[in-house]
Amino acid sequence: MKQYKAVNWNEPENDYALMFWEQNIKQFWIDTEYIPSKDIDSWKSLSPEMRECYKKALGGLTLLDTLQSNTGMPKIMDHIDSLQNKSVLAYMCMMEAIHAKSYSTIFTTVATSRDIEDIFNWVQQNKYLQFKASTIDKYYRRLADTDISKEDLFMGLCASVLLESFLFYSGFFIPLWLCGQGHMVASADIIKKIIADESIHGVFVGLLAQDVYKKLPNPEASKEKLVNLMNELYENELKYTEEIYTDVGLTAEVKEYVRYNANKALMNMGFEPIFKVKRVNPIVLNGLNVETTQHDFFSKKSTNYEKATEIVHLRDEDFVMDTSIAV
Ligand code: MN3
Ligand code: MN3
């Protein structure tokens, strides 16, 4: 007969669950604490092409957060033995639902009901977005069975890290780029909170993936599958980027940012970077690097946020990566 176990936080199950739990709690926020309506004048000052790009970027982000909340986190949780790690994933799952909702909080202040309807229809019909979602979901669906291979679990965890640390960034580019120049700053406060969360999610799920990787029967073959998946998604990101950024002339810079974050995803899973990155637009990096905000994994709340008690500012080193490694 199955014995049901209760989660006991007084006995550490591993050396990181409590740390991740506490860091997640420190980063807690809800969308309604922010005031994107401050951006209405800024929104009106943007060109129609820029507004279109921004809406599509946020629509795409909404889709990814919906998938992560509804499927990714719950399916992964089913296959994680540590009850404390499960609790961390459950918390992250709840934050994914807040993320998905927060884009609507931005939409409702800048877009008409008709506009909003158009964006959600566009998301449902855009082949690149649908490809992203269905490709990742394919790996999540394999986790629906109780009896899965170690490789299925590894690939499911990797799919999650690719979503968290890589696939979001073609969408994050435009709010950061605008904010770095003083546009849509209030909405960017929300986006930066999401980025801080995705950063910790990618690191945590990446650690879970690394744990499973050590136990794989044929790690090299599994790694090859991961790299193939990454390349498949990368090709799709390039096309998606062209579709939404060509009219605002930012395609080349977004692609560079996509490669930069693809490398970060690989590093979260314990692998070497494979993409050559020359120079990421400093405005986008500066979009994160304002005095009032931090994004990194060990950051506390934004100083814009009343409950902040202790602030760790971003340093330039947070963005430094070795660009000499390339295949
Ligand atoms: Mn999220
Ligand atoms: Mn996430």
CSV table of C-alpha atoms and ligand atoms in Angstrom, one decimal:
chain,number,residue,atom,x,y,z
A,1,MET,CA,0.0,0.0,0.0
A,2,LYS,CA,1.3,3.5,-0.9
A,3,GLN,CA,2.5,5.5,2.0
A,4,TYR,CA,1.8,9.2,1.7
A,5,LYS,CA,4.6,11.5,2.9
A,6,ALA,CA,4.2,15.0,4.3
A,7,VAL,CA,6.8,17.7,3.3
A,8,ASN,CA,9.2,18.3,6.2
A,9,TRP,CA,11.0,21.5,5.8
A,10,ASN,CA,13.0,20.9,9.0
A,11,GLU,CA,15.1,18.3,7.4
A,12,PRO,CA,17.0,19.5,4.2
A,13,GLU,CA,16.3,17.2,1.3
A,14,ASN,CA,19.1,18.8,-0.8
A,15,ASP,CA,21.4,21.8,-0.5
A,16,TYR,CA,19.4,24.2,-2.6
A,17,ALA,CA,15.6,23.8,-2.1
A,18,LEU,CA,15.3,26.1,0.9
A,19,MET,CA,17.5,28.8,-0.8
A,20,PHE,CA,15.3,28.8,-3.9
A,21,TRP,CA,12.1,28.8,-1.9
A,22,GLU,CA,13.3,31.9,0.1
A,23,GLN,CA,14.6,33.7,-3.0
A,24,ASN,CA,11.3,33.1,-4.8
A,25,ILE,CA,9.4,34.5,-1.8
A,26,LYS,CA,11.6,37.6,-1.8
A,27,GLN,CA,10.7,38.2,-5.4
A,28,PHE,CA,7.0,37.9,-4.9
A,29,TRP,CA,4.9,40.6,-6.7
A,30,ILE,CA,1.5,40.9,-8.3
A,31,ASP,CA,0.6,42.8,-11.5
A,32,THR,CA,-1.9,45.1,-9.8
A,33,GLU,CA,0.8,46.7,-7.6
A,34,TYR,CA,2.1,48.4,-10.8
A,35,ILE,CA,0.6,51.3,-12.7
A,36,PRO,CA,1.1,50.8,-16.5
A,37,SER,CA,-1.5,53.6,-17.2
A,38,LYS,CA,1.4,56.0,-16.6
A,39,ASP,CA,2.5,54.9,-20.0
A,40,ILE,CA,-0.5,56.2,-22.0
A,41,ASP,CA,1.2,59.3,-23.2
A,42,SER,CA,4.3,57.4,-24.1
A,43,TRP,CA,2.2,54.8,-26.0
A,44,LYS,CA,0.5,57.6,-28.0
A,45,SER,CA,4.0,58.9,-29.0
A,46,LEU,CA,5.1,55.6,-30.5
A,47,SER,CA,4.8,54.9,-34.3
A,48,PRO,CA,2.0,52.6,-35.4
A,49,GLU,CA,4.7,50.0,-36.4
A,50,MET,CA,6.3,50.2,-33.0
A,51,ARG,CA,2.9,49.7,-31.3
A,52,GLU,CA,2.2,46.7,-33.5
A,53,CYS,CA,5.6,45.2,-32.6
A,54,TYR,CA,5.1,45.8,-28.9
A,55,LYS,CA,1.6,44.2,-28.9
A,56,LYS,CA,2.7,41.2,-30.8
A,57,ALA,CA,5.7,40.7,-28.5
A,58,LEU,CA,3.5,40.8,-25.4
A,59,GLY,CA,1.0,38.5,-27.1
A,60,GLY,CA,3.7,35.9,-27.7
A,61,LEU,CA,5.0,36.2,-24.1
A,62,THR,CA,1.5,35.6,-22.8
A,63,LEU,CA,1.3,32.4,-24.8
A,64,LEU,CA,4.5,31.1,-23.3
A,65,ASP,CA,3.6,32.0,-19.7
A,66,THR,CA,0.2,30.3,-20.2
A,67,LEU,CA,1.9,27.1,-21.4
A,68,GLN,CA,4.4,27.2,-18.5
A,69,SER,CA,1.7,27.7,-15.9
A,70,ASN,CA,-0.9,25.3,-17.3
A,71,THR,CA,1.3,22.5,-18.4
A,72,GLY,CA,5.1,22.9,-17.9
A,73,MET,CA,5.3,23.4,-14.2
A,74,PRO,CA,2.6,20.9,-13.2
A,75,LYS,CA,3.8,18.1,-15.5
A,76,ILE,CA,7.4,18.5,-14.3
A,77,MET,CA,6.3,18.5,-10.6
A,78,ASP,CA,4.8,15.1,-11.1
A,79,HIS,CA,8.2,13.6,-11.7
A,80,ILE,CA,10.3,15.3,-9.1
A,81,ASP,CA,10.9,13.2,-6.0
A,82,SER,CA,11.9,15.9,-3.5
A,83,LEU,CA,8.8,17.3,-1.8
A,84,GLN,CA,10.7,20.5,-1.1
A,85,ASN,CA,11.6,20.9,-4.8
A,86,LYS,CA,8.0,20.2,-5.7
A,87,SER,CA,7.0,23.1,-3.4
A,88,VAL,CA,9.4,25.4,-5.2
A,89,LEU,CA,7.9,24.4,-8.5
A,90,ALA,CA,4.4,24.9,-7.2
A,91,TYR,CA,5.3,28.4,-6.2
A,92,MET,CA,6.8,29.1,-9.6
A,93,CYS,CA,3.7,27.7,-11.3
A,94,MET,CA,1.6,30.2,-9.4
A,95,MET,CA,4.0,33.0,-10.5
A,96,GLU,CA,3.6,31.9,-14.1
A,97,ALA,CA,-0.1,32.5,-13.8
A,98,ILE,CA,0.6,36.0,-12.5
A,99,HIS,CA,3.0,36.6,-15.4
A,100,ALA,CA,0.4,35.5,-18.0
A,101,LYS,CA,-2.2,37.8,-16.4
A,102,SER,CA,0.2,40.8,-16.1
A,103,TYR,CA,0.4,41.3,-19.9
A,104,SER,CA,-3.3,41.7,-19.9
A,105,THR,CA,-2.9,44.4,-17.2
A,106,ILE,CA,-0.6,46.2,-19.6
A,107,PHE,CA,-2.8,45.6,-22.7
A,108,THR,CA,-5.9,46.9,-20.9
A,109,THR,CA,-4.3,50.3,-20.3
A,110,VAL,CA,-2.8,50.8,-23.7
A,111,ALA,CA,-5.0,48.9,-26.2
A,112,THR,CA,-8.7,49.0,-27.1
A,113,SER,CA,-10.9,45.9,-26.6
A,114,ARG,CA,-10.8,45.4,-30.4
A,115,ASP,CA,-7.0,45.6,-30.4
A,116,ILE,CA,-6.8,43.1,-27.6
A,117,GLU,CA,-9.0,40.7,-29.4
A,118,ASP,CA,-6.9,41.0,-32.5
A,119,ILE,CA,-3.7,40.3,-30.6
A,120,PHE,CA,-5.1,37.1,-29.1
A,121,ASN,CA,-6.4,36.0,-32.5
A,122,TRP,CA,-3.0,36.7,-34.0
A,123,VAL,CA,-1.3,34.6,-31.3
A,124,GLN,CA,-3.5,31.7,-32.1
A,125,GLN,CA,-2.8,32.0,-35.8
A,126,ASN,CA,0.9,32.8,-35.9
A,127,LYS,CA,2.7,29.8,-37.2
A,128,TYR,CA,6.0,30.6,-35.4
A,129,LEU,CA,4.4,31.1,-32.0
A,130,GLN,CA,2.3,28.0,-32.5
A,131,PHE,CA,5.5,26.1,-33.5
A,132,LYS,CA,7.2,27.2,-30.3
A,133,ALA,CA,4.3,26.2,-28.1
A,134,SER,CA,3.7,22.8,-29.8
A,135,THR,CA,7.4,21.9,-29.9
A,136,ILE,CA,7.8,22.5,-26.1
A,137,ASP,CA,4.4,21.0,-25.3
A,138,LYS,CA,5.4,17.8,-27.1
A,139,TYR,CA,8.1,17.2,-24.4
A,140,TYR,CA,5.7,18.2,-21.6
A,141,ARG,CA,3.1,15.7,-22.9
A,142,ARG,CA,5.5,12.9,-22.5
A,143,LEU,CA,5.6,13.6,-18.8
A,144,ALA,CA,1.8,12.9,-18.7
A,145,ASP,CA,2.7,9.2,-18.2
A,146,THR,CA,3.6,7.9,-14.8
A,147,ASP,CA,6.3,5.6,-16.2
A,148,ILE,CA,8.7,7.6,-18.2
A,149,SER,CA,12.4,7.2,-19.0
A,150,LYS,CA,15.2,9.3,-17.4
A,151,GLU,CA,15.7,10.8,-20.9
A,152,ASP,CA,12.1,11.8,-21.2
A,153,LEU,CA,12.4,13.6,-17.9
A,154,PHE,CA,15.7,15.2,-18.9
A,155,MET,CA,14.2,16.4,-22.2
A,156,GLY,CA,11.1,17.7,-20.4
A,157,LEU,CA,13.3,19.7,-18.0
A,158,CYS,CA,15.4,21.0,-20.8
A,159,ALA,CA,12.3,22.1,-22.8
A,160,SER,CA,11.3,24.1,-19.7
A,161,VAL,CA,14.7,25.7,-19.4
A,162,LEU,CA,14.7,26.6,-23.2
A,163,LEU,CA,11.3,28.2,-22.7
A,164,GLU,CA,12.4,30.1,-19.5
A,165,SER,CA,15.9,31.2,-20.5
A,166,PHE,CA,15.8,31.4,-24.3
A,167,LEU,CA,12.4,31.6,-26.0
A,168,PHE,CA,11.1,34.6,-24.0
A,169,TYR,CA,13.8,36.9,-25.0
A,170,SER,CA,12.7,37.8,-28.6
A,171,GLY,CA,9.6,39.2,-26.8
A,172,PHE,CA,11.4,40.9,-23.9
A,173,PHE,CA,13.7,42.8,-26.3
A,174,ILE,CA,11.2,45.5,-27.3
A,175,PRO,CA,9.9,46.6,-23.8
A,176,LEU,CA,13.6,46.7,-22.7
A,177,TRP,CA,14.7,48.6,-25.8
A,178,LEU,CA,11.9,51.2,-25.4
A,179,CYS,CA,12.4,51.5,-21.6
A,180,GLY,CA,16.1,52.0,-22.1
A,181,GLN,CA,15.2,55.2,-24.0
A,182,GLY,CA,12.5,56.4,-21.6
A,183,HIS,CA,9.5,54.9,-23.3
A,184,MET,CA,6.8,52.6,-21.7
A,185,VAL,CA,8.8,52.7,-18.4
A,186,ALA,CA,5.9,51.8,-16.1
A,187,SER,CA,5.0,48.7,-18.1
A,188,ALA,CA,8.7,47.8,-18.2
A,189,ASP,CA,8.7,47.6,-14.4
A,190,ILE,CA,6.3,44.7,-14.7
A,191,ILE,CA,8.4,43.1,-17.5
A,192,LYS,CA,11.5,43.4,-15.4
A,193,LYS,CA,9.8,41.6,-12.5
A,194,ILE,CA,8.9,38.8,-14.9
A,195,ILE,CA,12.5,38.7,-16.2
A,196,ALA,CA,13.8,38.4,-12.6
A,197,ASP,CA,11.5,35.4,-12.1
A,198,GLU,CA,12.3,33.7,-15.3
A,199,SER,CA,15.9,34.1,-14.4
A,200,ILE,CA,15.5,32.1,-11.2
A,201,HIS,CA,13.2,29.6,-12.9
A,202,GLY,CA,15.8,28.8,-15.6
A,203,VAL,CA,18.5,28.3,-13.0
A,204,PHE,CA,16.4,26.1,-10.7
A,205,VAL,CA,15.0,23.9,-13.5
A,206,GLY,CA,18.4,23.8,-15.0
A,207,LEU,CA,19.8,22.3,-11.8
A,208,LEU,CA,17.1,19.7,-11.8
A,209,ALA,CA,18.1,18.9,-15.4
A,210,GLN,CA,21.7,18.6,-14.4
A,211,ASP,CA,20.8,16.2,-11.6
A,212,VAL,CA,19.0,13.9,-14.1
A,213,TYR,CA,21.7,14.2,-16.7
A,214,LYS,CA,24.2,12.6,-14.3
A,215,LYS,CA,21.9,9.5,-14.1
A,216,LEU,CA,21.3,9.1,-17.9
A,217,PRO,CA,22.2,5.8,-19.5
A,218,ASN,CA,23.6,7.5,-22.6
A,219,PRO,CA,24.2,11.2,-21.8
A,220,GLU,CA,26.0,12.0,-25.0
A,221,ALA,CA,23.0,10.9,-27.1
A,222,SER,CA,20.6,12.8,-24.9
A,223,LYS,CA,22.8,16.0,-25.2
A,224,GLU,CA,22.7,15.6,-28.9
A,225,LYS,CA,18.9,15.5,-28.8
A,226,LEU,CA,18.9,18.7,-26.7
A,227,VAL,CA,21.2,20.5,-29.1
A,228,ASN,CA,19.0,19.4,-32.1
A,229,LEU,CA,15.9,20.7,-30.2
A,230,MET,CA,17.7,24.0,-29.5
A,231,ASN,CA,18.7,24.5,-33.1
A,232,GLU,CA,15.2,23.7,-34.3
A,233,LEU,CA,13.8,26.3,-31.9
A,234,TYR,CA,16.6,28.8,-32.8
A,235,GLU,CA,15.7,28.6,-36.6
A,236,ASN,CA,12.1,29.3,-35.6
A,237,GLU,CA,13.1,32.2,-33.4
A,238,LEU,CA,15.0,33.8,-36.3
A,239,LYS,CA,11.8,33.7,-38.5
A,240,TYR,CA,9.6,34.9,-35.6
A,241,THR,CA,12.0,37.8,-35.0
A,242,GLU,CA,11.9,38.8,-38.7
A,243,GLU,CA,8.2,38.7,-38.7
A,244,ILE,CA,7.7,41.0,-35.7
A,245,TYR,CA,10.8,43.2,-35.9
A,246,THR,CA,11.4,43.9,-39.6
A,247,ASP,CA,9.0,46.9,-39.7
A,248,VAL,CA,10.8,48.6,-36.8
A,249,GLY,CA,14.3,47.9,-38.1
A,250,LEU,CA,15.5,45.9,-35.1
A,251,THR,CA,15.8,42.4,-36.6
A,252,ALA,CA,19.6,42.0,-36.5
A,253,GLU,CA,19.8,43.3,-32.9
A,254,VAL,CA,17.1,41.0,-31.6
A,255,LYS,CA,18.7,38.0,-33.3
A,256,GLU,CA,21.9,38.8,-31.4
A,257,TYR,CA,20.0,39.0,-28.1
A,258,VAL,CA,18.3,35.7,-29.0
A,259,ARG,CA,21.7,34.0,-29.4
A,260,TYR,CA,23.0,35.6,-26.2
A,261,ASN,CA,20.1,34.1,-24.2
A,262,ALA,CA,20.3,30.7,-26.0
A,263,ASN,CA,23.8,30.5,-24.6
A,264,LYS,CA,22.5,31.4,-21.1
A,265,ALA,CA,20.0,28.6,-21.4
A,266,LEU,CA,22.7,26.1,-22.3
A,267,MET,CA,24.8,27.3,-19.3
A,268,ASN,CA,21.8,26.8,-17.0
A,269,MET,CA,21.7,23.2,-18.1
A,270,GLY,CA,25.4,22.8,-17.4
A,271,PHE,CA,26.7,23.0,-21.0
A,272,GLU,CA,29.0,25.3,-22.9
A,273,PRO,CA,27.6,28.1,-25.1
A,274,ILE,CA,27.4,27.2,-28.8
A,275,PHE,CA,26.4,30.5,-30.4
A,276,LYS,CA,28.8,33.2,-31.3
A,277,VAL,CA,27.7,36.5,-29.8
A,278,LYS,CA,29.3,39.7,-30.9
A,279,ARG,CA,27.6,42.6,-29.2
A,280,VAL,CA,24.2,42.8,-27.5
A,281,ASN,CA,22.5,46.2,-27.8
A,282,PRO,CA,23.6,48.2,-24.7
A,283,ILE,CA,20.2,49.9,-24.6
A,284,VAL,CA,18.6,46.6,-23.9
A,285,LEU,CA,21.2,45.7,-21.3
A,286,ASN,CA,20.7,49.2,-19.8
A,287,GLY,CA,17.0,48.6,-19.9
A,288,LEU,CA,17.6,46.2,-17.1
A,289,ASN,CA,20.4,48.2,-15.6
A,290,VAL,CA,18.6,51.2,-14.0
A,291,GLU,CA,19.3,52.4,-10.5
A,292,THR,CA,15.8,51.3,-9.3
A,293,THR,CA,15.8,47.7,-10.6
A,294,GLN,CA,17.8,44.5,-10.5
A,295,HIS,CA,17.1,41.4,-12.5
A,296,ASP,CA,19.7,39.0,-11.3
A,297,PHE,CA,19.0,35.8,-9.4
A,298,PHE,CA,20.1,37.1,-6.1
A,299,SER,CA,18.2,40.4,-6.4
A,300,LYS,CA,15.7,41.7,-4.0
A,301,LYS,CA,12.6,43.7,-4.8
A,302,SER,CA,12.8,46.8,-7.0
A,303,THR,CA,13.2,50.1,-5.2
A,304,ASN,CA,10.1,51.2,-6.9
A,305,TYR,CA,8.4,48.7,-4.7
A,306,GLU,CA,7.5,49.8,-1.2
A,307,LYS,CA,8.2,46.6,0.6
A,308,ALA,CA,11.8,46.6,-0.5
A,309,THR,CA,14.2,46.3,2.4
A,310,GLU,CA,17.6,45.4,0.9
A,311,ILE,CA,18.7,46.2,-2.6
A,312,VAL,CA,21.4,44.6,-4.6
A,313,HIS,CA,22.2,46.7,-7.6
A,314,LEU,CA,23.1,45.3,-11.0
A,315,ARG,CA,26.7,45.4,-11.9
A,316,ASP,CA,28.2,45.4,-15.4
A,317,GLU,CA,29.7,42.0,-14.6
A,318,ASP,CA,26.2,40.6,-14.5
A,319,PHE,CA,26.0,41.0,-18.3
A,320,VAL,CA,29.5,39.9,-19.1
A,321,MET,CA,29.7,36.6,-21.0
A,322,ASP,CA,32.5,34.9,-22.8
A,323,THR,CA,31.9,35.5,-26.4
A,324,SER,CA,35.1,33.8,-27.5
A,325,ILE,CA,33.5,30.4,-27.3
A,326,ALA,CA,31.8,29.4,-30.5
A,327,VAL,CA,31.2,26.4,-32.7
B,1,MN3,MN,6.8,33.3,-16.5
B,2,MN3,MN,9.0,30.9,-15.6
